[in-house]
Short mmCIF file of C-alpha atoms and ligand atoms in Angstrom, two decimals:
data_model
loop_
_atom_site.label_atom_id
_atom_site.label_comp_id
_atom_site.label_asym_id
_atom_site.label_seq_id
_atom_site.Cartn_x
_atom_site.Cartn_y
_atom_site.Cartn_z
CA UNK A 179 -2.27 -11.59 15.31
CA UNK A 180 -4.02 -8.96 13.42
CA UNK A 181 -3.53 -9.51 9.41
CA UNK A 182 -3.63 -6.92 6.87
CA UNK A 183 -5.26 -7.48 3.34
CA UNK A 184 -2.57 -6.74 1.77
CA UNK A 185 1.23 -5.41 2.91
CA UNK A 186 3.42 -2.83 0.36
CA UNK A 187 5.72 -2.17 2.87
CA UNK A 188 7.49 -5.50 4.00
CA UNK A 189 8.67 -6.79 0.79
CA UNK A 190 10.32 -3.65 0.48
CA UNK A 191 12.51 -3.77 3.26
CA UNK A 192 15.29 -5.69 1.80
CA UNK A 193 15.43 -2.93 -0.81
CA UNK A 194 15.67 0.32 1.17
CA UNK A 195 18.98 1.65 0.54
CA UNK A 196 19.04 0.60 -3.08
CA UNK A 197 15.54 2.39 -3.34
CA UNK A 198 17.20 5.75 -1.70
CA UNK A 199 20.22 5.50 -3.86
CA UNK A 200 18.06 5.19 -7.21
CA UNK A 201 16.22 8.37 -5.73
CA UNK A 202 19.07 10.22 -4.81
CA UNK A 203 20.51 9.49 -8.59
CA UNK A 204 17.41 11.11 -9.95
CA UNK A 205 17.39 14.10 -7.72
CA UNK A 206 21.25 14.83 -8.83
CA UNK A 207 20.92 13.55 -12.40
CA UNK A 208 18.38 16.39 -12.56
CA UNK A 209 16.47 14.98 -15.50
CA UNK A 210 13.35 14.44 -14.15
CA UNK A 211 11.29 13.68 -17.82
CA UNK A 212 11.74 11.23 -20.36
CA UNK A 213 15.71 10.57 -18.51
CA UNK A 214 17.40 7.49 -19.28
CA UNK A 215 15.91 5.62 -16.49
CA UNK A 216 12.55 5.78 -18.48
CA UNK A 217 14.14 4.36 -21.22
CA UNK A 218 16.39 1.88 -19.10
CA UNK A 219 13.31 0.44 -17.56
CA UNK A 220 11.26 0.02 -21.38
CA UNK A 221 14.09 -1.93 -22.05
CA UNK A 222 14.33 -4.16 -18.91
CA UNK A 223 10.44 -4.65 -18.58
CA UNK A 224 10.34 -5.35 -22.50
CA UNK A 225 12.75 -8.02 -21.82
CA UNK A 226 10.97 -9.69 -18.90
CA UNK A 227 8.06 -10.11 -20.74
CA UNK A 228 9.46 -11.18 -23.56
CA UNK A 229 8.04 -8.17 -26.04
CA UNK A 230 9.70 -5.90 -28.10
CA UNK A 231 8.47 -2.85 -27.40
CA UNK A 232 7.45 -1.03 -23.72
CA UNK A 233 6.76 2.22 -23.64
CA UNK A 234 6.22 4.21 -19.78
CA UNK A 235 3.22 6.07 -19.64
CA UNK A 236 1.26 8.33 -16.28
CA UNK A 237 -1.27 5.42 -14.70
CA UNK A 238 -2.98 2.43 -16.04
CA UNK A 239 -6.06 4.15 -16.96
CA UNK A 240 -4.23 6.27 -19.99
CA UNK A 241 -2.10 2.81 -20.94
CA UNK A 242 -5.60 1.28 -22.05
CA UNK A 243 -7.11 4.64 -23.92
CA UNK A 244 -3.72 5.33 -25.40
CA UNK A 245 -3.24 1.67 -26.65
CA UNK A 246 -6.54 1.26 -27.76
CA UNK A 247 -5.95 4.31 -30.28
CA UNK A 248 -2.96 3.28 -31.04
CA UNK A 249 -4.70 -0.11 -32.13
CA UNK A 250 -7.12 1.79 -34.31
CA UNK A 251 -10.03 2.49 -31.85
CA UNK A 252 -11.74 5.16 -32.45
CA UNK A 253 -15.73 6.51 -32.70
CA UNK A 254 -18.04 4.09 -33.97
CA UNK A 255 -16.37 1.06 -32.69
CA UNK A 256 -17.30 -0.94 -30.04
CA UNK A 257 -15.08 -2.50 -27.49
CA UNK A 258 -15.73 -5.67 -25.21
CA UNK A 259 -14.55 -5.30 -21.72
CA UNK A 260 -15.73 -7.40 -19.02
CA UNK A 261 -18.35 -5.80 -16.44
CA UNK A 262 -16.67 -7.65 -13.24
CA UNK A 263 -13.27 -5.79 -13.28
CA UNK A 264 -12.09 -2.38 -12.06
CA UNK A 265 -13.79 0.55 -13.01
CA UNK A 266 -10.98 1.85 -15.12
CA UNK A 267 -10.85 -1.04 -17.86
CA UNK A 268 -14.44 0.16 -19.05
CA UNK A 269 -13.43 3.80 -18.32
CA UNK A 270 -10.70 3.61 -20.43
CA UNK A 271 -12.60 3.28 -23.79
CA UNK A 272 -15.37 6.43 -23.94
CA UNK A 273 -12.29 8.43 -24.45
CA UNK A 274 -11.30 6.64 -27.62
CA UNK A 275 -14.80 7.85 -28.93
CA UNK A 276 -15.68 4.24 -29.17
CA UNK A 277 -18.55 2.27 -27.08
CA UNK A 278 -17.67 -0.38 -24.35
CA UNK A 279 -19.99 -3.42 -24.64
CA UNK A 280 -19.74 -5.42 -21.67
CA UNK A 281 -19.17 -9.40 -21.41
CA UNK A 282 -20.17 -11.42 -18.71
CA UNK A 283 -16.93 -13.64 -16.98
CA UNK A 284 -16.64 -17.54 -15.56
CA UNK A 285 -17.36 -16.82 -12.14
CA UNK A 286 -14.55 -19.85 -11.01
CA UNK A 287 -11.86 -18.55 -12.58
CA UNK A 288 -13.29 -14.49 -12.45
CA UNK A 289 -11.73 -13.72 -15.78
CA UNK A 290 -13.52 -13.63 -19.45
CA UNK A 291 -13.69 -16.75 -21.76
CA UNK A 292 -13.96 -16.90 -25.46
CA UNK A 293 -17.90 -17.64 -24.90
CA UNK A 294 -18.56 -14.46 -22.68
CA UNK A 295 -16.98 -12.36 -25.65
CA UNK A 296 -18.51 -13.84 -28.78
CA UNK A 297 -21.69 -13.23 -26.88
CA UNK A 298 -21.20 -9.55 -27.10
CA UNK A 299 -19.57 -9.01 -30.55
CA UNK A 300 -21.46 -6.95 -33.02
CA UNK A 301 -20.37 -6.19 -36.57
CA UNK A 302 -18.47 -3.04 -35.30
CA UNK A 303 -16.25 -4.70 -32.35
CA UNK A 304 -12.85 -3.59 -32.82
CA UNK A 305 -10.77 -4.74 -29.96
CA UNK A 306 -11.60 -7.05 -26.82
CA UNK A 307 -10.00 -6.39 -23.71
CA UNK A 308 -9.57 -9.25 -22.18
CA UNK A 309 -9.07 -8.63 -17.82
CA UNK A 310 -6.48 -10.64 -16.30
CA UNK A 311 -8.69 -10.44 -13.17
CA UNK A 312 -6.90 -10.77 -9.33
CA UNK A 313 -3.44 -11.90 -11.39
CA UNK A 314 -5.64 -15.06 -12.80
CA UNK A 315 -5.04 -15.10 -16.40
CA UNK A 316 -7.76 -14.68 -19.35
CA UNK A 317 -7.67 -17.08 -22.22
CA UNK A 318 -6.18 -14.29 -24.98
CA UNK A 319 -5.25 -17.04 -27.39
CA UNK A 320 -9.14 -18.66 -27.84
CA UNK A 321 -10.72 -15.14 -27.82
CA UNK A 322 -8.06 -14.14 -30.48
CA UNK A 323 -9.46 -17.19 -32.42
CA UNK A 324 -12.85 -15.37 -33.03
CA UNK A 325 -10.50 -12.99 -35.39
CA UNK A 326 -10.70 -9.55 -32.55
CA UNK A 327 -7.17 -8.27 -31.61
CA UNK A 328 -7.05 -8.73 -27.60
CA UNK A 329 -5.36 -6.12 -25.57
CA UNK A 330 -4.41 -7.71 -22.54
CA UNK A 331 -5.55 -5.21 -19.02
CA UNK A 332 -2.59 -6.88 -17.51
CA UNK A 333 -2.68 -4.31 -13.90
CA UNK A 334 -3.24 -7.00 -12.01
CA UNK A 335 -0.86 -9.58 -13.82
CA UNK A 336 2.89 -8.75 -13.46
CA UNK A 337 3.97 -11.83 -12.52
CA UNK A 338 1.43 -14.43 -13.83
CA UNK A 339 1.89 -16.94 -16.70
CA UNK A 340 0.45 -19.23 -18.78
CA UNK A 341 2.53 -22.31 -20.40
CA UNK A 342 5.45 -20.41 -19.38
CA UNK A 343 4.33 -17.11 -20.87
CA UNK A 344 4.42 -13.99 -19.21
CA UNK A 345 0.97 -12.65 -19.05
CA UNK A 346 1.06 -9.21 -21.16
CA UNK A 347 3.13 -11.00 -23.75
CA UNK A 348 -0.24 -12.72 -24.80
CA UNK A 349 -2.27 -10.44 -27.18
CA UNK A 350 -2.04 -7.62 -29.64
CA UNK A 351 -0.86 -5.10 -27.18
CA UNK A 352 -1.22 -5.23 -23.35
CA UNK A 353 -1.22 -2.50 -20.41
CA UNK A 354 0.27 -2.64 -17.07
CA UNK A 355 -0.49 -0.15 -14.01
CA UNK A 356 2.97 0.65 -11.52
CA UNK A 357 -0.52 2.08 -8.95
CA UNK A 358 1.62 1.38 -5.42
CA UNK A 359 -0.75 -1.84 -4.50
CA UNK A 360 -0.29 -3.28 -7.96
CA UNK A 361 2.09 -6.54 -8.03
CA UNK A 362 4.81 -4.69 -9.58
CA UNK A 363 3.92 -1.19 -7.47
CA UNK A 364 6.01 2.36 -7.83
CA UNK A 365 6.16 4.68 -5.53
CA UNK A 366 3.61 6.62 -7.19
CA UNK A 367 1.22 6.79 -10.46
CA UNK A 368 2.26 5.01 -13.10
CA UNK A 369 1.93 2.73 -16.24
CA UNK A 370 2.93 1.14 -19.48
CA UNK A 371 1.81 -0.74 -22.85
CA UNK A 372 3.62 -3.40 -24.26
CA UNK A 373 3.41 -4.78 -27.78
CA UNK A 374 5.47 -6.82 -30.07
CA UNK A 375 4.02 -4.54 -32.99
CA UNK A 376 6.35 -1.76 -34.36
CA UNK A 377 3.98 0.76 -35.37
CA UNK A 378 1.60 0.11 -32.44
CA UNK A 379 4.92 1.10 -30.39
CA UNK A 380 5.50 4.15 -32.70
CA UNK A 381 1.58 5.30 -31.69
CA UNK A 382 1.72 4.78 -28.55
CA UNK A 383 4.62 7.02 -27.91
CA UNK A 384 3.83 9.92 -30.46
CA UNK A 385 0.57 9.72 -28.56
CA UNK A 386 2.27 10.14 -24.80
CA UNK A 387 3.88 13.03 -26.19
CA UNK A 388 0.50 15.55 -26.81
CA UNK A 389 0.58 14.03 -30.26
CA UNK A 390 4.15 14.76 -31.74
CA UNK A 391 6.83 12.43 -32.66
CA UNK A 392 9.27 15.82 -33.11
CA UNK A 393 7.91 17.47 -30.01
CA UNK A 394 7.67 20.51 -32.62
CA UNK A 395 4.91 19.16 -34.47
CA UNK A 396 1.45 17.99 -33.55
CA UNK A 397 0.15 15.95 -35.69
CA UNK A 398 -3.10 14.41 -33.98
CA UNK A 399 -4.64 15.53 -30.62
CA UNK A 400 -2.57 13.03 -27.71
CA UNK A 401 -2.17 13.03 -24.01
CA UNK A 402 0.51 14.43 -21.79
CA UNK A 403 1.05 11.21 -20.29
CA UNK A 404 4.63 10.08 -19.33
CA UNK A 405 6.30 7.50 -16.69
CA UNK A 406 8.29 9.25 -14.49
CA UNK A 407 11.78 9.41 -14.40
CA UNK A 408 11.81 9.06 -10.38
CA UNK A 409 9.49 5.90 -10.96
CA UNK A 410 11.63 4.53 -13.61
CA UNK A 411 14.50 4.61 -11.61
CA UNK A 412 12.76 3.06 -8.27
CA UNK A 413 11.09 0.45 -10.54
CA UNK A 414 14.21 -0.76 -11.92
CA UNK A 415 15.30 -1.76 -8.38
CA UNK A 416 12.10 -3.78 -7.67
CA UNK A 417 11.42 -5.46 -11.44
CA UNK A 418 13.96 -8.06 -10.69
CA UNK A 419 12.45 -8.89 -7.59
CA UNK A 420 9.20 -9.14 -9.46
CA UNK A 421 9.70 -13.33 -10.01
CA UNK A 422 10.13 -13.77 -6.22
CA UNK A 423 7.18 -11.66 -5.15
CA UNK A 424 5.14 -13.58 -7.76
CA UNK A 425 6.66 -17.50 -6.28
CA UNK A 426 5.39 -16.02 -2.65
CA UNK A 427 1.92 -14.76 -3.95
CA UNK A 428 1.43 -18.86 -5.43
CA UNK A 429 2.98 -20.14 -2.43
CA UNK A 430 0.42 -18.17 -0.33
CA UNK A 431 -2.30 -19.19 -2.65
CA UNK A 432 -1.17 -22.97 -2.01
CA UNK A 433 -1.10 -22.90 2.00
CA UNK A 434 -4.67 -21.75 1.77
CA UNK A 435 -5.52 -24.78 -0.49
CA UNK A 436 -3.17 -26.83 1.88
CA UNK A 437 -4.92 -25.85 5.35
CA UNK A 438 -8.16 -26.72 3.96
CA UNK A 439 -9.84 -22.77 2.74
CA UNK A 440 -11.36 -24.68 0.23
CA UNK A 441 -14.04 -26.75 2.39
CA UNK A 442 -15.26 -23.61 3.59
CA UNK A 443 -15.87 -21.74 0.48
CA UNK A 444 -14.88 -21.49 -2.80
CA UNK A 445 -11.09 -20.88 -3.85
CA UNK A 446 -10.59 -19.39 -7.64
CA UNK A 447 -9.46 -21.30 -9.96
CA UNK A 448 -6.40 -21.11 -12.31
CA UNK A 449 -7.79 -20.74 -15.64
CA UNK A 450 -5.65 -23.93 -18.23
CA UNK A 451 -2.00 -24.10 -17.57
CA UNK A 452 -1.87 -20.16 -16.39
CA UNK A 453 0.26 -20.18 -12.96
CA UNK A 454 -0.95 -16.37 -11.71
CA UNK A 455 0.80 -14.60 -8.79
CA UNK A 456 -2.68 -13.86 -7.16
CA UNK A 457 -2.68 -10.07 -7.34
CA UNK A 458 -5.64 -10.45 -4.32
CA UNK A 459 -7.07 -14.05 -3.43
CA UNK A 460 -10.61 -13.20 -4.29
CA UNK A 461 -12.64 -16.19 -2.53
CA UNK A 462 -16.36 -16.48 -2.73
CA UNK A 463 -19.46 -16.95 -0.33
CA UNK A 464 -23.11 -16.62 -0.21
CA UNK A 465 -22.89 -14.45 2.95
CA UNK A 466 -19.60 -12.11 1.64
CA UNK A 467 -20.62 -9.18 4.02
CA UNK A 468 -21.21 -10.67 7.33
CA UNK A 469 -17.81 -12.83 6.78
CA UNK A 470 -15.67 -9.76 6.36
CA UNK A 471 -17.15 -8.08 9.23
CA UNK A 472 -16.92 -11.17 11.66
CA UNK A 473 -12.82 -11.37 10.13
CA UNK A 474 -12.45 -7.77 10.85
CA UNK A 475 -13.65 -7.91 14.01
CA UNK A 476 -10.42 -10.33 14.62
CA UNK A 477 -8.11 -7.78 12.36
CA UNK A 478 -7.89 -10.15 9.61
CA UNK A 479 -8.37 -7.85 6.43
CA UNK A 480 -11.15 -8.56 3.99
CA UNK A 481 -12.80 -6.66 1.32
CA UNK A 482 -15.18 -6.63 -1.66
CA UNK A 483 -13.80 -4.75 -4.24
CA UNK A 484 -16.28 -4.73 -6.72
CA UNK A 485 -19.53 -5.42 -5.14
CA UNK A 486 -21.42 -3.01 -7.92
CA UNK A 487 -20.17 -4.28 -11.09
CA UNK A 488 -19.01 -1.88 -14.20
CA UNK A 489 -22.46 -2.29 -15.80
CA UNK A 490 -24.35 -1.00 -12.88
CA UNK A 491 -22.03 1.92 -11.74
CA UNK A 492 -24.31 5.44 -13.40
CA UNK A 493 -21.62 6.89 -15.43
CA UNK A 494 -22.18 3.57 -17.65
CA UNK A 495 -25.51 3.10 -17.66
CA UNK A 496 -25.75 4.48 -21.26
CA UNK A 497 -23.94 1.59 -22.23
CA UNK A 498 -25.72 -0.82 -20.56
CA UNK A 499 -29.22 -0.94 -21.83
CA UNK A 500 -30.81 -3.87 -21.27
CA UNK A 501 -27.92 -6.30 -21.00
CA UNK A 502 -28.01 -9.27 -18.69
CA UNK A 503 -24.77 -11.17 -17.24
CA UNK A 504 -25.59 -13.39 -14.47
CA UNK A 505 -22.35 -14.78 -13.62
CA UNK A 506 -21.22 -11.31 -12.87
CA UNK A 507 -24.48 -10.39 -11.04
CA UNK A 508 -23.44 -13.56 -8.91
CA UNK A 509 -19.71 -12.92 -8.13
CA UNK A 510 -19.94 -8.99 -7.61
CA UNK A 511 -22.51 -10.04 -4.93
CA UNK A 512 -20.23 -13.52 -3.63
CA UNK A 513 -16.65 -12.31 -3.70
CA UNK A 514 -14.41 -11.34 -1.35
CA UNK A 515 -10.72 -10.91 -0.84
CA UNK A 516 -8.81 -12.15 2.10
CA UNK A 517 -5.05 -11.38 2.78
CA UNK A 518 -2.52 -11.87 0.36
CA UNK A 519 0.91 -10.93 -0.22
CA UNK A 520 4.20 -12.20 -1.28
CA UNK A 521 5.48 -12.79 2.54
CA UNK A 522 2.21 -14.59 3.45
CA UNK A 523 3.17 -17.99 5.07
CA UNK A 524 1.12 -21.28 6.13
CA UNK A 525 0.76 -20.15 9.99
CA UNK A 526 -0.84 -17.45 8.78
CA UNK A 527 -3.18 -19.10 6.36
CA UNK A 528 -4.13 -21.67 9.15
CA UNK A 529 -5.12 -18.30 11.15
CA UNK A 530 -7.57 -17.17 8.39
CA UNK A 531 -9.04 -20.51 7.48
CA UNK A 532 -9.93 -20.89 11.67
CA UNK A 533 -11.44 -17.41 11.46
CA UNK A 534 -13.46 -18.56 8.66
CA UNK A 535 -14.40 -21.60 10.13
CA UNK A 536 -15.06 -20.22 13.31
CA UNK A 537 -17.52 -17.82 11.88
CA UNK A 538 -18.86 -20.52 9.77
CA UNK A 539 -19.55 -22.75 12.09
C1 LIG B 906 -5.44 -0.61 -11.36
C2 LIG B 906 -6.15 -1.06 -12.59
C3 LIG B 906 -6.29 -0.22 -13.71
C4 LIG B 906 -5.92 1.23 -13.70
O1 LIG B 906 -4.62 1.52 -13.34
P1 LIG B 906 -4.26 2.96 -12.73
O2 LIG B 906 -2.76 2.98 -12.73
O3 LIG B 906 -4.84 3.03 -11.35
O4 LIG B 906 -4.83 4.00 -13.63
C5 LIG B 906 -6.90 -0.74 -14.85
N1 LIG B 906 -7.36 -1.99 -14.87
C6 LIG B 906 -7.26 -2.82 -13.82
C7 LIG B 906 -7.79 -4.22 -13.93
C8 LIG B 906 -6.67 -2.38 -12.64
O5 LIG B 906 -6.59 -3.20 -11.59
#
């Protein structure tokens, strides 16, 4: 049986007519900005994390730029951002006016430790951004103990916890992306930063607006950069099936660990007490490429999603003079993602693992 790398659509089944009539509301509601499903859903997602503040904003990308301002960023500072983690967490920051200075991560758990970032701090670092990498979750309390506000690139984390935490309750601020393949996907672009911090809240929303907290006046140059109300309505209909999805991504996780994955190559590993809901199940291998062509060739999905790391891509190479990190070097080239999503069951986990071992063999 042919096995996707991922599946959006499935889990959404259950949901269809709910989905249409949250649309349909929209459409005859007819307020299609800033509605009171935007602010329906701030409240809902504030509350499942456990925050006090969420504010809706376009895509991922402009949550990190526009929290980092509204944490104080700006030129002459220097941010640390992991190299091994989507392009966007490192393209978030030139914006801001400040410089990203990229850490290296643990290459078992993929995610940055409090040794990887007090290796890059200089005198000017303002803010780290700690990656919670494939859903695994970064340690944000030990790299807040080297005195650096952490704001928590949580795209990949909806779902995950640590001691019974919600990832993106963990730092300063943190920064989800609603991107369709995300663990907590719209329907369309989308995004939000959470905070327990009042005036970090306040920023963050004068700053969605172009700027103005009166929408008459513009007091600093901002973004136009708002969740939608169409999104805000479908995501409230999938946030409360967010727990679930994120009990079937661990329970996938597990039957790979179960059918014996982990003899074949090596599994990631859970950083201290976190529980994620593995965003993707990012495995590694000395001979990545040839593996996901031989699984492909029996329509099991596979895919290395960031074989050049941040660091190496040309629009940063201005920031990257002369900077060595190894253990990134070594799991951009290693890694690879096999299916995973929150429907995955142990039959199918037995048909990977044979696949691998059949090609490994
Ligand atoms: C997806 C993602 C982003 C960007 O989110 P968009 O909504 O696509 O702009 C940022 N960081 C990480 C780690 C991501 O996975």
């Amino acid at each position: 049986m042919p096995l996707a790398l991922f599946d959006i659509k499935t889990p959404l089944d259950p949901l269809r007519d709910q989905l249409r009539a949250a649309a349909l509301g929209v459409l005859e509601d007819g307020q299609y900005i800033l509605g009171p499903n935007v602010g329906a859903f701030e409240s809902e997602f504030a509350d499942y994390l456990g925050v006090n503040h969420a504010i809706g904003v376009a895509n991922g990308t402009d949550a990190l730029t526009i929290a980092l301002r509204a944490m104080g960023v700006g030129p002459g500072d220097d941010v640390v951002v992991p190299s091994f983690s989507y392009y966007a967490s490192a393209e978030a920051i030139p914006p801001t006016g400040a410089r990203p200075v990229f850490c290296d991560v643990d290459p078992e758990t993929f995610c940055v430790t409090a040794d990887t970032v007090r290796a890059a701090l200089t005198p000017r670092t303002k803010v780290v951004i700690a990656v919670h990498l494939f859903g695994n979750v970064a340690p944000v309390a030990e790299i807040e103990a080297l005195g650096i506000p952490v704001l928590e690139d949580a795209a990949q984390a909806a779902g995950s916890t640590v001691a019974g935490r919600k990832a993106g309750a963990l730092g300063t601020a943190a920064t989800f992306s609603f991107f369709p393949s995300k663990n907590l996907g719209g329907f369309g672009d989308g995004g939000a930063v959470v905070t327990n911090d009042a005036e970090i809240a306040d920023r963050v929303r004068v700053l969605r607006f172009h700027g103005s907290s009166d929408q008459v006046t513009y007091d600093e140059v901002g973004y136009n950069s708002r969740l939608d109300e169409m999104q805000a309505a479908l995501l409230r209909v999938t946030l409360p099936e967010l727990d679930g999805w994120a009990a079937g991504r661990r329970a996938a996780g597990r039957h790979y660990e179960d059918v014996g994955l982990g003899e074949l190559v090596a599994l990631p590993q859970p950083t201290p007490d976190s529980a994620p809901a593995w965003h993707l199940y990012v495995i590694r291998h000395p001979l990545a490429d040839p593996l996901a062509e031989a699984l492909g060739r029996v329509g099991i999905g596979a895919k290395a999603y960031y074989r050049t790391p941040i660091h190496r891509q040309p629009a940063m190479l201005p920031y990257a003079h002369g900077i060595s990190l190894p253990a990134t070097d070594e799991v951009a080239a290693a890694h690879l993602a096999i299916p995973m999503n929150p429907a995955l069951s142990r039959i199918d986990a037995i048909e990977v693992v044979s696949a691998i071992g059949g090609v490994s063999a």
